[in-house]
mmCIF file of C-alpha atoms in Angstrom:
data_model
loop_
_atom_site.group_PDB
_atom_site.id
_atom_site.type_symbol
_atom_site.label_atom_id
_atom_site.label_comp_id
_atom_site.label_asym_id
_atom_site.label_seq_id
_atom_site.Cartn_x
_atom_site.Cartn_y
_atom_site.Cartn_z
ATOM 1 C CA UNK O 107 -11.122 -4.967 17.318
ATOM 2 C CA UNK O 108 -10.774 -7.140 14.262
ATOM 3 C CA UNK O 109 -8.669 -4.786 12.179
ATOM 4 C CA UNK O 110 -5.281 -3.138 12.290
ATOM 5 C CA UNK O 111 -5.284 -0.147 14.592
ATOM 6 C CA UNK O 112 -2.894 2.774 14.695
ATOM 7 C CA UNK O 113 -2.359 5.550 17.157
ATOM 8 C CA UNK O 114 -2.436 8.449 17.276
ATOM 9 C CA UNK O 115 -4.658 9.198 14.307
ATOM 10 C CA UNK O 116 -3.142 12.663 14.051
ATOM 11 C CA UNK O 117 0.126 14.037 15.356
ATOM 12 C CA UNK O 118 1.370 17.589 15.071
ATOM 13 C CA UNK O 119 4.923 18.198 16.214
ATOM 14 C CA UNK O 120 7.618 20.795 15.969
ATOM 15 C CA UNK O 121 10.676 20.370 13.826
ATOM 16 C CA UNK O 122 13.447 18.644 15.739
ATOM 17 C CA UNK O 123 11.188 16.733 18.127
ATOM 18 C CA UNK O 124 10.959 12.938 18.251
ATOM 19 C CA UNK O 125 7.698 11.116 17.555
ATOM 20 C CA UNK O 126 6.486 7.572 18.123
ATOM 21 C CA UNK O 127 3.757 5.981 16.047
ATOM 22 C CA UNK O 128 2.090 2.785 17.161
ATOM 23 C CA UNK O 129 0.591 -0.101 15.236
ATOM 24 C CA UNK O 130 -1.485 -2.982 16.594
ATOM 25 C CA UNK O 131 -1.710 -5.668 13.917
ATOM 26 C CA UNK O 132 -4.433 -8.234 13.509
ATOM 27 C CA UNK O 133 -3.972 -11.052 15.991
ATOM 28 C CA UNK O 134 -2.144 -13.979 14.448
ATOM 29 C CA UNK O 135 -0.646 -12.001 11.591
ATOM 30 C CA UNK O 136 3.063 -12.708 11.455
ATOM 31 C CA UNK O 137 4.023 -10.048 8.938
ATOM 32 C CA UNK O 138 3.899 -6.314 9.632
ATOM 33 C CA UNK O 139 4.710 -3.498 7.256
ATOM 34 C CA UNK O 140 5.131 0.252 7.603
ATOM 35 C CA UNK O 141 4.507 2.586 4.669
ATOM 36 C CA UNK O 142 4.147 6.304 4.287
ATOM 37 C CA UNK O 143 2.169 8.347 1.841
ATOM 38 C CA UNK O 144 3.273 11.884 1.266
ATOM 39 C CA UNK O 145 0.871 14.408 -0.197
ATOM 40 C CA UNK O 146 0.089 13.482 -3.781
ATOM 41 C CA UNK O 147 2.428 10.503 -3.710
ATOM 42 C CA UNK O 148 1.958 6.752 -3.708
ATOM 43 C CA UNK O 149 2.720 4.379 -0.897
ATOM 44 C CA UNK O 150 6.393 4.266 0.037
ATOM 45 C CA UNK O 151 7.622 1.098 1.716
ATOM 46 C CA UNK O 152 9.559 1.726 4.935
ATOM 47 C CA UNK O 153 10.142 -1.491 6.871
ATOM 48 C CA UNK O 154 8.919 -5.088 7.061
ATOM 49 C CA UNK O 155 8.817 -7.516 9.974
ATOM 50 C CA UNK O 156 8.233 -11.233 9.485
ATOM 51 C CA UNK O 157 7.947 -13.336 12.607
ATOM 52 C CA UNK O 158 11.173 -13.373 14.579
ATOM 53 C CA UNK O 159 13.388 -12.703 11.568
ATOM 54 C CA UNK O 160 15.518 -9.597 11.312
ATOM 55 C CA UNK O 161 13.426 -6.812 9.783
ATOM 56 C CA UNK O 162 13.881 -5.593 6.243
ATOM 57 C CA UNK O 163 14.844 -1.967 6.797
ATOM 58 C CA UNK O 164 15.704 -1.230 3.204
ATOM 59 C CA UNK O 165 12.972 1.387 2.824
ATOM 60 C CA UNK O 166 13.837 3.573 5.792
ATOM 61 C CA UNK O 167 14.753 6.986 4.336
ATOM 62 C CA UNK O 168 17.380 7.905 6.933
ATOM 63 C CA UNK O 169 18.893 6.814 10.220
ATOM 64 C CA UNK O 170 16.437 9.097 11.998
ATOM 65 C CA UNK O 171 13.825 6.423 11.337
ATOM 66 C CA UNK O 172 13.674 3.221 13.344
ATOM 67 C CA UNK O 173 11.059 0.641 14.185
ATOM 68 C CA UNK O 174 10.662 -2.241 16.526
ATOM 69 C CA UNK O 175 8.158 -4.960 17.015
ATOM 70 C CA UNK O 176 7.793 -6.310 20.513
ATOM 71 C CA UNK O 177 6.728 -9.877 21.124
ATOM 72 C CA UNK O 178 5.887 -10.346 17.484
ATOM 73 C CA UNK O 179 2.846 -8.127 17.828
ATOM 74 C CA UNK O 180 2.727 -4.371 18.466
ATOM 75 C CA UNK O 181 5.108 -2.215 16.466
ATOM 76 C CA UNK O 182 6.406 1.284 17.078
ATOM 77 C CA UNK O 183 7.859 3.519 14.385
ATOM 78 C CA UNK O 184 10.109 6.209 15.811
ATOM 79 C CA UNK O 185 11.225 9.307 13.966
ATOM 80 C CA UNK O 186 13.949 11.287 15.667
ATOM 81 C CA UNK O 187 14.644 14.975 15.092
ATOM 82 C CA UNK O 188 11.645 15.314 12.783
ATOM 83 C CA UNK O 189 11.912 17.416 9.657
ATOM 84 C CA UNK O 190 9.161 19.063 7.646
ATOM 85 C CA UNK O 191 9.653 16.555 4.835
ATOM 86 C CA UNK O 192 8.634 13.806 7.276
ATOM 87 C CA UNK O 193 5.070 15.117 7.134
ATOM 88 C CA UNK O 194 2.961 12.331 5.663
ATOM 89 C CA UNK O 195 0.397 9.693 6.478
ATOM 90 C CA UNK O 196 2.118 6.684 8.011
ATOM 91 C CA UNK O 197 0.323 3.428 7.300
ATOM 92 C CA UNK O 198 0.790 0.095 8.980
ATOM 93 C CA UNK O 199 -0.326 -3.194 7.468
ATOM 94 C CA UNK O 200 -0.270 -6.781 8.626
ATOM 95 C CA UNK O 201 -0.722 -10.058 6.864
ATOM 96 C CA UNK O 202 -1.056 -13.706 7.700
ATOM 97 C CA UNK O 203 0.055 -14.784 4.298
ATOM 98 C CA UNK O 204 2.738 -12.977 2.418
ATOM 99 C CA UNK O 205 0.616 -11.400 -0.212
ATOM 100 C CA UNK O 206 -2.606 -9.962 1.193
ATOM 101 C CA UNK O 207 -2.160 -7.070 3.557
ATOM 102 C CA UNK O 208 -4.705 -5.438 5.792
ATOM 103 C CA UNK O 209 -4.061 -1.784 6.419
ATOM 104 C CA UNK O 210 -4.722 0.390 9.419
ATOM 105 C CA UNK O 211 -6.299 3.837 9.083
ATOM 106 C CA UNK O 212 -2.934 5.573 9.277
ATOM 107 C CA UNK O 213 -1.378 8.301 11.384
ATOM 108 C CA UNK O 214 -1.256 11.743 9.842
ATOM 109 C CA UNK O 215 1.992 13.383 10.920
ATOM 110 C CA UNK O 216 2.462 17.116 10.504
ATOM 111 C CA UNK O 217 5.839 18.630 11.281
ATOM 112 C CA UNK O 218 5.702 22.395 11.718
ATOM 113 C CA UNK V 932 13.248 4.631 -10.880
ATOM 114 C CA UNK V 933 9.690 3.518 -10.192
ATOM 115 C CA UNK V 934 9.291 -0.237 -10.405
ATOM 116 C CA UNK V 935 5.498 -0.008 -10.517
ATOM 117 C CA UNK V 936 3.913 2.705 -12.604
ATOM 118 C CA UNK V 937 0.394 3.953 -12.928
ATOM 119 C CA UNK V 938 0.645 6.541 -15.621
ATOM 120 C CA UNK V 939 -2.854 7.946 -15.277
ATOM 121 C CA UNK V 940 -3.132 9.992 -12.090
ATOM 122 C CA UNK V 941 -6.883 10.322 -12.577
ATOM 123 C CA UNK V 942 -9.765 8.833 -14.518
ATOM 124 C CA UNK V 943 -13.406 9.841 -14.857
ATOM 125 C CA UNK V 944 -16.068 7.394 -15.973
ATOM 126 C CA UNK V 945 -19.832 7.571 -16.292
ATOM 127 C CA UNK V 946 -21.859 5.377 -13.953
ATOM 128 C CA UNK V 947 -22.661 2.034 -15.570
ATOM 129 C CA UNK V 948 -19.713 2.175 -17.947
ATOM 130 C CA UNK V 949 -16.465 0.235 -17.702
ATOM 131 C CA UNK V 950 -13.496 1.626 -15.770
ATOM 132 C CA UNK V 951 -10.068 0.446 -16.875
ATOM 133 C CA UNK V 952 -7.101 1.190 -14.658
ATOM 134 C CA UNK V 953 -3.649 0.376 -15.941
ATOM 135 C CA UNK V 954 -0.407 -0.581 -14.265
ATOM 136 C CA UNK V 955 3.062 -1.292 -15.641
ATOM 137 C CA UNK V 956 6.031 -2.805 -13.875
ATOM 138 C CA UNK V 957 9.707 -3.132 -14.660
ATOM 139 C CA UNK V 958 10.972 -5.852 -12.316
ATOM 140 C CA UNK V 959 10.671 -9.271 -13.966
ATOM 141 C CA UNK V 960 11.018 -10.922 -10.542
ATOM 142 C CA UNK V 961 7.546 -9.735 -9.555
ATOM 143 C CA UNK V 962 5.154 -12.643 -9.703
ATOM 144 C CA UNK V 963 2.190 -11.572 -7.623
ATOM 145 C CA UNK V 964 0.105 -8.487 -8.226
ATOM 146 C CA UNK V 965 -2.583 -6.851 -6.167
ATOM 147 C CA UNK V 966 -5.002 -3.965 -6.425
ATOM 148 C CA UNK V 967 -5.983 -1.895 -3.430
ATOM 149 C CA UNK V 968 -8.686 0.741 -3.126
ATOM 150 C CA UNK V 969 -8.300 3.716 -0.840
ATOM 151 C CA UNK V 970 -10.932 6.160 0.348
ATOM 152 C CA UNK V 971 -9.886 9.482 1.887
ATOM 153 C CA UNK V 972 -8.777 9.256 5.520
ATOM 154 C CA UNK V 973 -8.813 5.460 5.436
ATOM 155 C CA UNK V 974 -6.132 2.859 4.876
ATOM 156 C CA UNK V 975 -6.058 0.955 1.590
ATOM 157 C CA UNK V 976 -8.262 -2.121 1.347
ATOM 158 C CA UNK V 977 -7.404 -5.192 -0.655
ATOM 159 C CA UNK V 978 -9.494 -5.586 -3.798
ATOM 160 C CA UNK V 979 -8.206 -8.371 -6.024
ATOM 161 C CA UNK V 980 -4.977 -10.150 -6.839
ATOM 162 C CA UNK V 981 -3.434 -12.239 -9.570
ATOM 163 C CA UNK V 982 -0.544 -14.652 -9.692
ATOM 164 C CA UNK V 983 1.840 -14.683 -12.604
ATOM 165 C CA UNK V 984 0.699 -18.183 -13.547
ATOM 166 C CA UNK V 985 -2.650 -16.702 -14.566
ATOM 167 C CA UNK V 986 -3.618 -14.060 -17.055
ATOM 168 C CA UNK V 987 -7.044 -13.250 -15.657
ATOM 169 C CA UNK V 988 -8.785 -13.234 -12.320
ATOM 170 C CA UNK V 989 -12.380 -12.234 -11.816
ATOM 171 C CA UNK V 990 -14.318 -11.321 -8.688
ATOM 172 C CA UNK V 991 -17.782 -9.932 -9.248
ATOM 173 C CA UNK V 992 -17.557 -6.600 -11.019
ATOM 174 C CA UNK V 993 -13.756 -6.606 -10.800
ATOM 175 C CA UNK V 994 -11.445 -8.351 -13.235
ATOM 176 C CA UNK V 995 -7.677 -8.132 -13.332
ATOM 177 C CA UNK V 996 -5.765 -8.983 -16.494
ATOM 178 C CA UNK V 997 -2.050 -9.721 -16.572
ATOM 179 C CA UNK V 998 0.176 -9.567 -19.636
ATOM 180 C CA UNK V 999 3.549 -10.840 -18.448
ATOM 181 C CA UNK V 1000 5.368 -10.308 -21.709
ATOM 182 C CA UNK V 1001 4.365 -6.654 -21.675
ATOM 183 C CA UNK V 1002 4.790 -6.350 -17.898
ATOM 184 C CA UNK V 1003 1.348 -4.827 -17.797
ATOM 185 C CA UNK V 1004 -1.774 -5.410 -15.784
ATOM 186 C CA UNK V 1005 -5.138 -3.767 -15.765
ATOM 187 C CA UNK V 1006 -8.158 -3.630 -13.509
ATOM 188 C CA UNK V 1007 -11.584 -3.581 -15.114
ATOM 189 C CA UNK V 1008 -14.626 -2.495 -13.159
ATOM 190 C CA UNK V 1009 -17.934 -3.099 -14.842
ATOM 191 C CA UNK V 1010 -20.440 -1.678 -14.331
ATOM 192 C CA UNK V 1011 -18.845 1.251 -12.530
ATOM 193 C CA UNK V 1012 -20.736 2.670 -9.569
ATOM 194 C CA UNK V 1013 -20.368 6.011 -7.753
ATOM 195 C CA UNK V 1014 -19.150 4.124 -4.670
ATOM 196 C CA UNK V 1015 -16.165 2.940 -6.687
ATOM 197 C CA UNK V 1016 -14.806 6.484 -6.635
ATOM 198 C CA UNK V 1017 -11.493 6.161 -4.798
ATOM 199 C CA UNK V 1018 -7.769 5.975 -5.374
ATOM 200 C CA UNK V 1019 -6.648 2.626 -6.751
ATOM 201 C CA UNK V 1020 -3.146 1.353 -6.085
ATOM 202 C CA UNK V 1021 -1.450 -1.369 -8.028
ATOM 203 C CA UNK V 1022 1.117 -3.382 -6.039
ATOM 204 C CA UNK V 1023 3.619 -6.082 -6.887
ATOM 205 C CA UNK V 1024 5.639 -8.549 -4.863
ATOM 206 C CA UNK V 1025 8.178 -11.267 -5.416
ATOM 207 C CA UNK V 1026 6.068 -13.903 -3.630
ATOM 208 C CA UNK V 1027 8.196 -13.839 -0.550
ATOM 209 C CA UNK V 1028 6.574 -10.524 0.276
ATOM 210 C CA UNK V 1029 9.867 -8.890 1.104
ATOM 211 C CA UNK V 1030 9.842 -6.631 -1.904
ATOM 212 C CA UNK V 1031 6.378 -5.135 -1.876
ATOM 213 C CA UNK V 1032 6.113 -2.162 -4.205
ATOM 214 C CA UNK V 1033 3.129 0.098 -4.751
ATOM 215 C CA UNK V 1034 2.376 2.317 -7.696
ATOM 216 C CA UNK V 1035 1.505 6.002 -7.215
ATOM 217 C CA UNK V 1036 -2.212 5.386 -7.571
ATOM 218 C CA UNK V 1037 -4.994 6.428 -9.935
ATOM 219 C CA UNK V 1038 -7.909 8.472 -8.691
ATOM 220 C CA UNK V 1039 -11.135 7.127 -10.173
ATOM 221 C CA UNK V 1040 -14.226 9.291 -10.251
ATOM 222 C CA UNK V 1041 -17.477 7.627 -11.260
ATOM 223 C CA UNK V 1042 -19.982 10.239 -12.278
ATOM 224 C CA UNK V 1043 -23.686 9.633 -11.655
#
């Protein structure tokens, strides 16, 4: 497809379990971002990958959150030992230039 | 402390009238500003942007105004259409894209 894709679209998990969220950016886009949107809140920046540079992890809320980007393309956001406050929509975006991002449809995570 | 603020969580406008969405920022290092539109269950989509070297950028029915001295920008939609009903996010970056901050969003409802 031509756009950013994310999987799964919905994920329900129990508190304490680990989850992995996947993002396939647009081909050729060197920058990849992860955000989350909690209910009634704006977009919260989590992590940023640019090419082969070390990622900017400044937005990750705790050490339970980690992300990797393999081969400069697909990215996986992992949340370990999920908590109820992790429930949110997790959005991935990619860009070819620094300032115009294309977003995926998001993964809605519900932690019971 | 929020670096990008959208103080109106919601706005209702009659079809055909002008919609004005406001955004304020605190970080003087921001020099590129973007507006995104988000429909329910979809990722945000890029709408319009403006660089700090300009004070106005226009694209069809959408115009963004930037007042650097006041650290304020606004999005004007004229004429407003029912399909414009969505949540609008203001975003700011420092041109290297490593500090990308979104506001909390304003929900626009255009009434037929």
